[in-house]
XYZ file of C-alpha atoms in Angstrom:
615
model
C -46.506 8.590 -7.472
C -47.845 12.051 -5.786
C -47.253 15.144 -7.860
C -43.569 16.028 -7.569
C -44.281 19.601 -7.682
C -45.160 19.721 -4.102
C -41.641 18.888 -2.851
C -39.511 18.821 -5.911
C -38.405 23.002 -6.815
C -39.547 24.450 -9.552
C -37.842 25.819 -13.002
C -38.970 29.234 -11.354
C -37.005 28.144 -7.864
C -33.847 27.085 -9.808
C -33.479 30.334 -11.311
C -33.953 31.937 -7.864
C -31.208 29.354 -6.807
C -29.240 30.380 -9.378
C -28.821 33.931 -9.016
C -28.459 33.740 -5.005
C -25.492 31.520 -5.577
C -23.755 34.003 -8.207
C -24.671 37.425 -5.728
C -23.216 35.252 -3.320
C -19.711 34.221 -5.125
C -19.945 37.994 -6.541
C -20.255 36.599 -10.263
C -21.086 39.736 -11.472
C -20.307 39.168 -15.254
C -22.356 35.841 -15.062
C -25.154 37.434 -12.650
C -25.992 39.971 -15.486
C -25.841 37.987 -18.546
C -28.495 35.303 -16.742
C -30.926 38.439 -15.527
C -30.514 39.277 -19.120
C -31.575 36.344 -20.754
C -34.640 35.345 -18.194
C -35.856 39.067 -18.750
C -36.039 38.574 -22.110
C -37.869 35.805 -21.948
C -40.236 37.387 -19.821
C -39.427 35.339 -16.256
C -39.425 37.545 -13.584
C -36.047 37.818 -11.750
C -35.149 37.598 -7.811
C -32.533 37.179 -5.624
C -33.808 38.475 -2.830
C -32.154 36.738 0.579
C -35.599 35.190 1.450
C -34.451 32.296 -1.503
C -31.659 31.498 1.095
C -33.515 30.166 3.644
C -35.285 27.284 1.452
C -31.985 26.022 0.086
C -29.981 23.612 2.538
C -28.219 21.195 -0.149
C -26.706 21.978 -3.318
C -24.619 18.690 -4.749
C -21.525 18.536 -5.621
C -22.489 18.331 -9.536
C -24.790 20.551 -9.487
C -27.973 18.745 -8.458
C -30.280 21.201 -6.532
C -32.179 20.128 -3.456
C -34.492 21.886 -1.559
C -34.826 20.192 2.158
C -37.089 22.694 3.994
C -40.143 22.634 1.659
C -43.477 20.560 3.351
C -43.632 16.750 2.587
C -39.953 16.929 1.718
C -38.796 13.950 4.224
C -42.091 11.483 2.875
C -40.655 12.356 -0.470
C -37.828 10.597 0.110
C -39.786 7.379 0.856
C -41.876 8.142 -2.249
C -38.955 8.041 -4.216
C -36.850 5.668 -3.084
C -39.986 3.700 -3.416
C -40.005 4.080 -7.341
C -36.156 3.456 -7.674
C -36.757 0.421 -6.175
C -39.752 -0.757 -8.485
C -37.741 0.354 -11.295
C -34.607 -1.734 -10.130
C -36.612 -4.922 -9.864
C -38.173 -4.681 -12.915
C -34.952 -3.724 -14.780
C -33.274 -5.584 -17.654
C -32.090 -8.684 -16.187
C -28.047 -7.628 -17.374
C -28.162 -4.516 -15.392
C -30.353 -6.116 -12.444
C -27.179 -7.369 -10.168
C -25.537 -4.564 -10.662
C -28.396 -1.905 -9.835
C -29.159 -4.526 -6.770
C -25.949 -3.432 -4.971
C -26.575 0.185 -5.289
C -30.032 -0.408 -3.725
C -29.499 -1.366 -0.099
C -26.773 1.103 0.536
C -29.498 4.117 -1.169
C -32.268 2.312 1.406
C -29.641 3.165 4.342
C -28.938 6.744 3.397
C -32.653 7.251 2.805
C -33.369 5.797 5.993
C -30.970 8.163 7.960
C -31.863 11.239 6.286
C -35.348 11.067 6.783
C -34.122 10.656 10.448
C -32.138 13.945 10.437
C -35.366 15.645 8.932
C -37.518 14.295 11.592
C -39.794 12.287 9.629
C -39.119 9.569 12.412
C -43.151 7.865 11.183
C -42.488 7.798 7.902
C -39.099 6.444 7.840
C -40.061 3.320 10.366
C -42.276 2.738 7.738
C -40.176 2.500 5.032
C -37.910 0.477 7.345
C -40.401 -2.170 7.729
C -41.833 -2.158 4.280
C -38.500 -2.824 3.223
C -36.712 -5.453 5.305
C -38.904 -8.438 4.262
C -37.540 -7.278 0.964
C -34.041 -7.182 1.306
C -34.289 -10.400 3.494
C -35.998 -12.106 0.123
C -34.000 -11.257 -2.442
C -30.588 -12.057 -0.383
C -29.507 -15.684 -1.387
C -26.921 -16.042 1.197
C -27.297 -17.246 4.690
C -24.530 -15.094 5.792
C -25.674 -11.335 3.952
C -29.115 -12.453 5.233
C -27.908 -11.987 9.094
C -25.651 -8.489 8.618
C -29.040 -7.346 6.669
C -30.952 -8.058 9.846
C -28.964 -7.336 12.219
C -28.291 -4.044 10.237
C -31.673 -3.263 10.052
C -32.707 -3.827 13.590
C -29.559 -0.918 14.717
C -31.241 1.395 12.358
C -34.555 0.593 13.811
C -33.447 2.196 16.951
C -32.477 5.567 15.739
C -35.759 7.346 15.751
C -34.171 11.145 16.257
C -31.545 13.179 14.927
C -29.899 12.999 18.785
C -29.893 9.540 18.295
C -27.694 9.341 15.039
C -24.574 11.014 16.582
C -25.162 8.217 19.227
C -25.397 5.198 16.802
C -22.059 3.877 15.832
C -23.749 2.434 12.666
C -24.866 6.252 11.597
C -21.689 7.654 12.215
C -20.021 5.281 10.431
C -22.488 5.698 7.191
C -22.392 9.678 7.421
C -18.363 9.792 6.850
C -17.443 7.244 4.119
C -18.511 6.842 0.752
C -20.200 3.691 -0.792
C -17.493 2.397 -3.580
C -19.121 0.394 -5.751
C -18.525 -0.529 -9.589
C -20.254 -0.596 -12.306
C -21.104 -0.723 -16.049
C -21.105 2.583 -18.171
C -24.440 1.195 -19.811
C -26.026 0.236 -16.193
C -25.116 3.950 -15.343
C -26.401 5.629 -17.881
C -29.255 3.803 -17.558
C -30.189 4.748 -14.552
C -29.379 8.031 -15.033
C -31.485 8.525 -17.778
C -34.383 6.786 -15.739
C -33.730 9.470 -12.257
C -33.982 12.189 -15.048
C -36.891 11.120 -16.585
C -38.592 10.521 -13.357
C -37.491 13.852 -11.664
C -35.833 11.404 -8.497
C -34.165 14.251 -7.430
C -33.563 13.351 -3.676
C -32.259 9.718 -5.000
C -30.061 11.500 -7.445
C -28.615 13.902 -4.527
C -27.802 11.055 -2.472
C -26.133 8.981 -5.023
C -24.284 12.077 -5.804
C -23.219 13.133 -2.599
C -22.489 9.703 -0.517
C -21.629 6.866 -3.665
C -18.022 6.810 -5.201
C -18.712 4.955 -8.397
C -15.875 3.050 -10.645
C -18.001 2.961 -14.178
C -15.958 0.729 -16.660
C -16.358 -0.413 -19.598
C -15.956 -4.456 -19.386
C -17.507 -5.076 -16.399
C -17.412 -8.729 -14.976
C -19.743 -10.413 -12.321
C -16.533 -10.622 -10.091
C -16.608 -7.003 -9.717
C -20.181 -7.436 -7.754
C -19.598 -6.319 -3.570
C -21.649 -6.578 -0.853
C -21.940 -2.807 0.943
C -22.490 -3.339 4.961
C -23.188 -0.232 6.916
C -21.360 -0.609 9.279
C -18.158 -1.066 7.619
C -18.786 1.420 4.466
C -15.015 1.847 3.661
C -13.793 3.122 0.615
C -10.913 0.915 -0.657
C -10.050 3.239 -3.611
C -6.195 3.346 -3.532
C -2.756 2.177 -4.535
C -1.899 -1.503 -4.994
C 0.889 -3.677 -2.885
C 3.269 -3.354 -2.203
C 2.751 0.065 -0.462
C 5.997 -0.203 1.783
C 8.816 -1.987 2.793
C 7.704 -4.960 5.172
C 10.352 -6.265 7.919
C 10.625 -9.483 7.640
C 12.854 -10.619 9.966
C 12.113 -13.357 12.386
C 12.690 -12.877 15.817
C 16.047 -13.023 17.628
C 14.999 -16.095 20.136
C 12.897 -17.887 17.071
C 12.217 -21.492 16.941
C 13.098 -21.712 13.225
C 16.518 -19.928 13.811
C 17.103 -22.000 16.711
C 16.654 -24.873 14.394
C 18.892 -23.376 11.822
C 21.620 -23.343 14.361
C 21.445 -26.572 15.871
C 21.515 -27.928 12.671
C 24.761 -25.780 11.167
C 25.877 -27.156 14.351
C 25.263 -30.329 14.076
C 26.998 -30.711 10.030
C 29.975 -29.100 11.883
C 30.061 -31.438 14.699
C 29.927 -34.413 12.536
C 32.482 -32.732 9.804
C 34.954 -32.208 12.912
C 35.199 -35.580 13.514
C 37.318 -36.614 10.844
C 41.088 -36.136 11.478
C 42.350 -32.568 10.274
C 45.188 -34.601 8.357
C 42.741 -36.995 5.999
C 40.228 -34.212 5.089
C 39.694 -32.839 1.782
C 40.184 -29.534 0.191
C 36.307 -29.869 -0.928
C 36.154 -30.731 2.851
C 37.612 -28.284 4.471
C 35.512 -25.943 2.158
C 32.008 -26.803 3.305
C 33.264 -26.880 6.636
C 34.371 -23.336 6.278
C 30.710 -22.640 4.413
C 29.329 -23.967 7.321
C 31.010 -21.942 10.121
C 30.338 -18.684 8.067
C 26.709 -19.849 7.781
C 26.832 -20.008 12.064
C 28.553 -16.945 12.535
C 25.881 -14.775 10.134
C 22.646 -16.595 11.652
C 23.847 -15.704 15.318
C 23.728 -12.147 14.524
C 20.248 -12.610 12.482
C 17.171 -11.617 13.981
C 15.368 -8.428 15.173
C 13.887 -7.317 18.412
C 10.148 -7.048 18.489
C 8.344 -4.106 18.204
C 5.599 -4.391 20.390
C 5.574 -5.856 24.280
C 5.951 -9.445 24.108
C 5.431 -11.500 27.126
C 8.332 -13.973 28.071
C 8.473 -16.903 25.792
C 8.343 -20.586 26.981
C 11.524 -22.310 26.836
C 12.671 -24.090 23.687
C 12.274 -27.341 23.822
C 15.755 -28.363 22.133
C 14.932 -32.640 22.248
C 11.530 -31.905 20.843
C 13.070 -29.722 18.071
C 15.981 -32.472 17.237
C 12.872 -34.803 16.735
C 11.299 -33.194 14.490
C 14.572 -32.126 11.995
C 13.297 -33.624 8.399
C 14.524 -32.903 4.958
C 12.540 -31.586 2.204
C 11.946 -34.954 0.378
C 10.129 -36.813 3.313
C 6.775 -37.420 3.189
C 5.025 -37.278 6.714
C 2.934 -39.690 8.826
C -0.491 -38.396 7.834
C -3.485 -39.262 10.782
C -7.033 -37.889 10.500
C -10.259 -37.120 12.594
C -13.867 -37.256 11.666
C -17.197 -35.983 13.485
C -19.647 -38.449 13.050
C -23.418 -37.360 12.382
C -22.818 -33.616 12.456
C -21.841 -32.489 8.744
C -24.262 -29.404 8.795
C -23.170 -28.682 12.598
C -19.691 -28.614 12.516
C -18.014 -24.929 11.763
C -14.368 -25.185 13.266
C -11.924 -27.539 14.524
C -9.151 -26.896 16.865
C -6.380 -29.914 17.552
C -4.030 -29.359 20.393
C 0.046 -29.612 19.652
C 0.768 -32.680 21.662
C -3.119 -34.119 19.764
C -4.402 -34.963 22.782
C -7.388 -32.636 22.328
C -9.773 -31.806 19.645
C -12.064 -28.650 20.122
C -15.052 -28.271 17.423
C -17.501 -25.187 17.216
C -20.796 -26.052 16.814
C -24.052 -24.301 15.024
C -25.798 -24.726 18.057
C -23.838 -22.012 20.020
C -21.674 -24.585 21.869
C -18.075 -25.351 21.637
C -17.218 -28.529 22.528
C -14.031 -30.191 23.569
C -13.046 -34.091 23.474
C -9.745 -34.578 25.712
C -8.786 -37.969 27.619
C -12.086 -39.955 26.358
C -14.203 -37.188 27.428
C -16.537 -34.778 26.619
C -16.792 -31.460 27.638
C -19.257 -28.450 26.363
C -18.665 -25.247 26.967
C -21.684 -22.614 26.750
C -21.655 -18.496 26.451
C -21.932 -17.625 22.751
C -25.995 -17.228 21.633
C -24.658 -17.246 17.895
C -22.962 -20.557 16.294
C -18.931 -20.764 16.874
C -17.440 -20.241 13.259
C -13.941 -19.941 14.592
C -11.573 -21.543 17.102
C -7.465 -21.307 18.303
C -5.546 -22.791 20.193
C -2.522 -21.269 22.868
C -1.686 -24.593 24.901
C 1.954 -23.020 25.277
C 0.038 -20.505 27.774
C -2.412 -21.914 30.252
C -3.943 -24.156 27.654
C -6.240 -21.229 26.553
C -8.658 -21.316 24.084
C -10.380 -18.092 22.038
C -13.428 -18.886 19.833
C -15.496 -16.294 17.406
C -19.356 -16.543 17.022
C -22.085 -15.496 14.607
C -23.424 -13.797 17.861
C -20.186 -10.960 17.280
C -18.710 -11.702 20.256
C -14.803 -13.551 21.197
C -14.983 -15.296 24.268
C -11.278 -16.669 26.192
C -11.932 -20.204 27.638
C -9.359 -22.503 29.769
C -9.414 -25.945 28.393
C -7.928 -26.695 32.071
C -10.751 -25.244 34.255
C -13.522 -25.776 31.380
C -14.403 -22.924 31.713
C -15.413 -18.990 30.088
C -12.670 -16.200 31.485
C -13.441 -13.498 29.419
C -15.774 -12.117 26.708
C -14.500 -9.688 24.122
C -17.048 -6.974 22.406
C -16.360 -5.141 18.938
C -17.145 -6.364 16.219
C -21.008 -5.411 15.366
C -21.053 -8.200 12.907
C -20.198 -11.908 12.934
C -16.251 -13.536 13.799
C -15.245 -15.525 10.888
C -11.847 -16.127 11.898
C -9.658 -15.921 15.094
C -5.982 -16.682 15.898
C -3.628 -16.528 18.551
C -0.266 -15.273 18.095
C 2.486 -18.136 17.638
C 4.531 -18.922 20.495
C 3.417 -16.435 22.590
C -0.600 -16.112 22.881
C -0.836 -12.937 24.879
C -2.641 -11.239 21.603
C -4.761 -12.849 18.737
C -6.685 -10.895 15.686
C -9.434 -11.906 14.586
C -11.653 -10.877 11.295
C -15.038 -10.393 10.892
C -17.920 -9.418 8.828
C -17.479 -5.918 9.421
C -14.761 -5.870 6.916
C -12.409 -5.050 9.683
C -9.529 -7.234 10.919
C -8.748 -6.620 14.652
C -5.915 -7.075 16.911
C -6.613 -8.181 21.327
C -4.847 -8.539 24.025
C -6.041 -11.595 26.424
C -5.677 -8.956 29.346
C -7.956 -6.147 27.733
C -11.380 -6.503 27.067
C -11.372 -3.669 24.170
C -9.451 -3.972 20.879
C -5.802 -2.413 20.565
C -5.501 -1.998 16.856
C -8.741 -1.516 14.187
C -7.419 -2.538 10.809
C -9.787 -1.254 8.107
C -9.549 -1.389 4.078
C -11.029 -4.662 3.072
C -14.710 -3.902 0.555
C -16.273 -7.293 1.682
C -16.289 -9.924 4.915
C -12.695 -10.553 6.545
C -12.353 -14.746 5.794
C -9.237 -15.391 7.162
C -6.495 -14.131 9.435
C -3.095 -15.481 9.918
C 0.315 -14.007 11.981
C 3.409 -13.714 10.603
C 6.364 -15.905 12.806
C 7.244 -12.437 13.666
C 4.459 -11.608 15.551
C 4.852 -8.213 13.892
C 2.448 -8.645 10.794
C -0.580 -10.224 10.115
C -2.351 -11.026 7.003
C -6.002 -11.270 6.579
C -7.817 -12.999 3.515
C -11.641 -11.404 2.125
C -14.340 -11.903 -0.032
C -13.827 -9.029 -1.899
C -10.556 -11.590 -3.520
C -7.561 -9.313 -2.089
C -5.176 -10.599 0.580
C -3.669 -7.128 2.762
C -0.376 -7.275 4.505
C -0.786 -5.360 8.398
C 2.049 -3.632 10.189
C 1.032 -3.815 13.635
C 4.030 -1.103 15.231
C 2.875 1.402 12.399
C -0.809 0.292 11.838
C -0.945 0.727 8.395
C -1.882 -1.626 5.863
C 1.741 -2.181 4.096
C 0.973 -4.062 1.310
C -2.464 -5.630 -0.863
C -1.884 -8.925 -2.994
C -4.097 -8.966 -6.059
C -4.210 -12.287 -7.980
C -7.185 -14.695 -6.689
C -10.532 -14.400 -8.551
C -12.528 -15.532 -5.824
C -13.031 -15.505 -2.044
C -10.042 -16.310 -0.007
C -10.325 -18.782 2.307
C -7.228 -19.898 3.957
C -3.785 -18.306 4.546
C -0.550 -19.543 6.119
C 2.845 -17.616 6.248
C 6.187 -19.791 5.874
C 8.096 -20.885 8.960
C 11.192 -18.295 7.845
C 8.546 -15.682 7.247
C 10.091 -14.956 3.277
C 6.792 -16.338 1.921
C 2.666 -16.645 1.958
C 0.572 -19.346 0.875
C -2.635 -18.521 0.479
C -6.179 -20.695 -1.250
C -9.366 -19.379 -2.317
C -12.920 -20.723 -2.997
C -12.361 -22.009 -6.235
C -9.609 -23.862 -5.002
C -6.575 -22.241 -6.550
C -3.404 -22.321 -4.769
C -1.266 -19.394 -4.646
C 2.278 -18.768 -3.333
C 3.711 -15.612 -3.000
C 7.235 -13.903 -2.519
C 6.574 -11.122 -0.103
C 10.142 -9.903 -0.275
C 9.887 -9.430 -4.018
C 6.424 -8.865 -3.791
C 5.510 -11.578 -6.665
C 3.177 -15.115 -6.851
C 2.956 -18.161 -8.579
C 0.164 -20.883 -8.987
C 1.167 -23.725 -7.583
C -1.843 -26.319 -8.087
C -5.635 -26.919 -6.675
C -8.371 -28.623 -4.940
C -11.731 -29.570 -6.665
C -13.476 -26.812 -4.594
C -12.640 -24.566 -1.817
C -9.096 -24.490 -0.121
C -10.314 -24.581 3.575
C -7.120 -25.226 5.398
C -3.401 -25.059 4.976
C -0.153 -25.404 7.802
C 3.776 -25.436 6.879
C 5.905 -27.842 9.272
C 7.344 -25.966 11.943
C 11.216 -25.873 10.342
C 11.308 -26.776 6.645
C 9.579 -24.511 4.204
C 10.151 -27.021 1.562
C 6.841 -28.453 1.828
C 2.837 -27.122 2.143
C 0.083 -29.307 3.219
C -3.281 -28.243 1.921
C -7.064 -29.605 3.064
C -9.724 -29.112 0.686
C -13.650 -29.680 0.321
C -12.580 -32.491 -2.254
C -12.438 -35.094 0.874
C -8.215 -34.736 0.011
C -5.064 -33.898 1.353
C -2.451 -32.424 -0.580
C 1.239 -32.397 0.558
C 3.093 -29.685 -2.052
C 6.839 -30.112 -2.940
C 7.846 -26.227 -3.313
C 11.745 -26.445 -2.727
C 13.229 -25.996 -6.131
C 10.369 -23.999 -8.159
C 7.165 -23.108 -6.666
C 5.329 -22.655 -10.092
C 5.929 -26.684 -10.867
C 5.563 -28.202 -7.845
C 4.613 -31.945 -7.131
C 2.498 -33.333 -4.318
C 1.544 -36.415 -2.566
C -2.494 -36.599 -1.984
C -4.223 -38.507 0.692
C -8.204 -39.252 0.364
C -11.140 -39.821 2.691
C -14.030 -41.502 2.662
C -16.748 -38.801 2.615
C -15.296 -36.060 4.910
C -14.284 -32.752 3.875
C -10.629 -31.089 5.352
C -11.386 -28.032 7.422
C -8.348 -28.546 9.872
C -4.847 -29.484 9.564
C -1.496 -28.610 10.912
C 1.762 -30.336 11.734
C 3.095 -31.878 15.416
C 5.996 -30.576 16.905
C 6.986 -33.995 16.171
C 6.786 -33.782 12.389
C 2.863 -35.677 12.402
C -0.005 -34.441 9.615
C -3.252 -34.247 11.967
C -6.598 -33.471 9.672
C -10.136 -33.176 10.894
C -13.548 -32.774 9.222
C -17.152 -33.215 9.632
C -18.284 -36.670 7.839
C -19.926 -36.362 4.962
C -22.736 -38.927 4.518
C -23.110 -39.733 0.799
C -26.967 -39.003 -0.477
């Protein structure tokens, strides 16, 4: 390492520093008691205004930086060099947790070398370091935000171009939050000290919010991404009071009163002279019942397009009671296990729409085959609106949302935002018109299929966006991330209203109860959760043998869940008494995973994987 004392002040320049700052504040008292002391000892004392003009940066704690001294900028490289020596040759119990400081102190490095000019020096760290990052990243999915992170920053080579780059502007006002262990922190501490890494100090000071605790657990380990550095410090859920109120002109309260309607009808037809005071009582229970749900319901917040009609045979048809068990069918692609990253089944099953790792999204409908092309990224997500148009909206690796027509076959629009890739998608029920979608940027984001640019950013998530889902409403949606928290959206006041804390691992599916009272929600370690949003409380309810990838409610009971798992199962959950002791029916496949289900209108279980073939 060069000699520090070409860039890094002096004992001499502190003092100067020093007594600037106190003329400055008018410390007098404190001003003469430290000319005192260094006079004593000999130092000679200055404050002349000259001292001024080498200072740029003092840190919040008191960690003095000069920035206008020669070599400066290649000092930052220098050092950031020997942090990151030091962190991969550190005690292997402190090693993942200095790892996730690392990246984030690369970035900051990176961009203020830019804003000093030391464009050379910095592409050089740049390059030096990617192959790095890229190698000691074990999953497929932090591997591409690295490099596509890496290759934005590689085309800021000014200090112009950083209040140009979305990615710099982003990084230059939030704060990394990260946790750690009191012993990994004072650790490294002791080791900056030691070593006189000043700059790397300063910028930990100034741009890292650290949590240091005392028990510190490998779940509290997050992945930082530039270009959604959020700090997610704040108060728990529930944070307000969440409407949740269905609709006036709801399916489910449509069902609700054909049904009240129906117990009267048949009550009414025995003679008023032979019925029952136990009779007569229900049937007075009844007619209350009908007279409070007609004046249930709200009116929806934001511009709704008309509805389709209700389809009053079709919901007769599919009336059940909480104790039957439905006709269960099931789809699997053949010879594409690694391929396969989303299916999409029509209402009416007629079509099945997979998204493929080859970029393509292809639909089987009527004994054919049809592939649709436009993404340059593989299709992780897909959904469904064939109440409108029969469209289609799919989210790819590539960061892009693309609008299809399963009618014409073909690409209508192409939706730009997200800088990172679309894990999830999904249309609005009933309706379409708008869909959200989340995405590795840790944001969740809410479209319109006739605007090309987002209508509502929701931000507060400290790892990748999983899972979306809407509530019946169409007034909330909730969105499910790898940093194990589930948030609750209000999309009038676009706020987040409420964050579930309960899962200890990666949430990966999410489904919201046909009355809209309740969430059900699984994660990767295949725990089951449901929770009472109203009271804003949870219960386990049971598991898969491995990730929860898929979960749907019929469309008017919310006495039963099904649930599809990477255990080749699916579970049907019996959660009309007590949630927290439920019972459930399980059907098996051969070899293929559940990554889609979802009822029929007509009250039919549809599931769909990619085959599994055994080794």
């Amino acid at each position: 390492m060069p000699n520090s004392s070409d860039a890094i002040l002096r004992d001499e320049e502190v003092d100067d520093l020093i007594l600037g700052w106190l003329e400055r504040r008018q410390l007098q008292d404190s001003l003469e008691i430290l000319k005192l002391e260094l006079e004593s000892r000999g130092e000679n004392v200055n404050t002349k205004d000259s001292v001024w003009e080498r200072e740029r940066n003092i840190a919040e704690n008191g960690i003095l930086v000069s920035l206008s001294a020669n070599g400066e900028a290649k000092e930052y490289a220098t050092q950031f060099r020997s942090f990151s020596q030091w962190v991969t040759g550190s005690l292997d119990s402190c090693r993942s947790e200095l790892y996730q400081l690392l990246y984030p102190t690369f970035v900051y490095t990176y961009v203020t070398m830019i804003q000093l000019e030391a464009t050379t020096s910095a592409q050089d760290l740049l390059t030096e370091c990617k192959d790095f990052f890229l190698e000691q990243t074990t999953s497929r999915n932090r591997r591409e935000i690295i490099l596509k992170e890496i290759h934005e920053l590689s085309k800021i080579t000014s200090p112009e171009h950083l209040q140009e780059s979305s990615i710099a502007t982003n990084v230059l006002k939030q704060k990394v939050a990260l946790t750690i262990s009191s012993f990994t922190y004072e650790l490294m501490i002791h080791y900056l000290r030691r070593e006189r890494l000043i700059l790397i100090a300063s910028l930990i000071n100034s741009w890292f919010a650290l949590n240091v605790v005392e028990d510190f657990s490998p779940d509290m380990l997050s992945f930082w991404s530039a270009v959604a550095n959020i700090d997610a410090s704040g108060p728990v859920a529930p944070r307000g009071k969440l409407n949740l109120e269905l609709l006036k002109d709801s399916d489910y309260l449509k069902y609700q009163e054909l049904e009240l309607k129906h117990k009267i009808a048949k009550m009414e037809e025995v003679e008023e002279e032979s019925m029952s005071k136990a009779h007569i009582s229900t049937l007075d229970s009844y007619r209350a019942q009908l007279a409070k749900l007609l004046n249930c319901g709200i009116q929806s917040s934001i511009p709704l397009p008309r509805r389709p009609a209700l389809d009053e045979e079709s919901i007769h048809s599919s009336m059940m009671n909480g104790e039957d068990i439905p006709s269960c069918a099931f789809a699997s692609f053949i010879n594409s296990y690694d391929s396969v990253n989303s299916i999409e089944v029509s209402s009416d099953l007629k079509t099945i729409v997979g998204g493929f790792s080859d970029s393509v999204i292809r639909v089987y409908k009527n004994n054919n085959l049809t592939e649709l092309y436009g993404h340059t990224g593989p299709v992780y997500s897909l959904s469904l609106c064939d109440t409108k148009a029969n469209l289609l909206i799919s989210g790819s690796g590539d960061g892009s949302i693309r609008l299809w027509s399963t009618e014409l076959m073909s690409n209508l629009v192409a939706y730009y935002g997200h800088m990172l890739p679309v894990w999830d998608v999904s249309f609005a029920p009933v309706y379409g018109h708008y869909f959200v979608t989340g995405s590795a940027d840790r944001t969740c984001r809410l479209w319109s299929t006739e605007r090309k640019t987002n209508l509502r950013i929701f931000a507060g998530h400290t790892s990748d966006v999983e899972v979306v889902a809407w509530h019946p409403n169409c007034q909330i949606v909730a969105s499910g991330s790898s940093d194990n928290h589930i948030r609750i959206w209000d999309l009038s006041s676009r706020t987040c209203a409420s964050v579930l804390h309960g899962h200890k691992s990666p949430i990966t599916s999410l489904a919201f109860s046909p009355d809209g009272s309740s969430l059900m929600s699984g994660d990767s370690d295949g725990e089951i959760f449901w929770w009472d949003l109203a009271r804003g409380s949870y219960h386990r309810i049971g598991s898969h043998r491995g990730p929860v990838w898929c979960m749907a409610w019929p469309h008017f009971s919310c006495d039963q869940i099904a649930t599809g798992g990477n255990d080749c199962s699916v579970k049907l959950w019996d959660i009309k008494t007590d949630p927290s002791s439920s019972t459930c029916h399980t059907w098996t496949t051969k070899a293929t995973p559940v990554s889609y289900i979802s009822y029929s209108p007509k009250n039919i279980l549809f599931g769909a994987g990619a085959f599994r073939a055994p080794l």
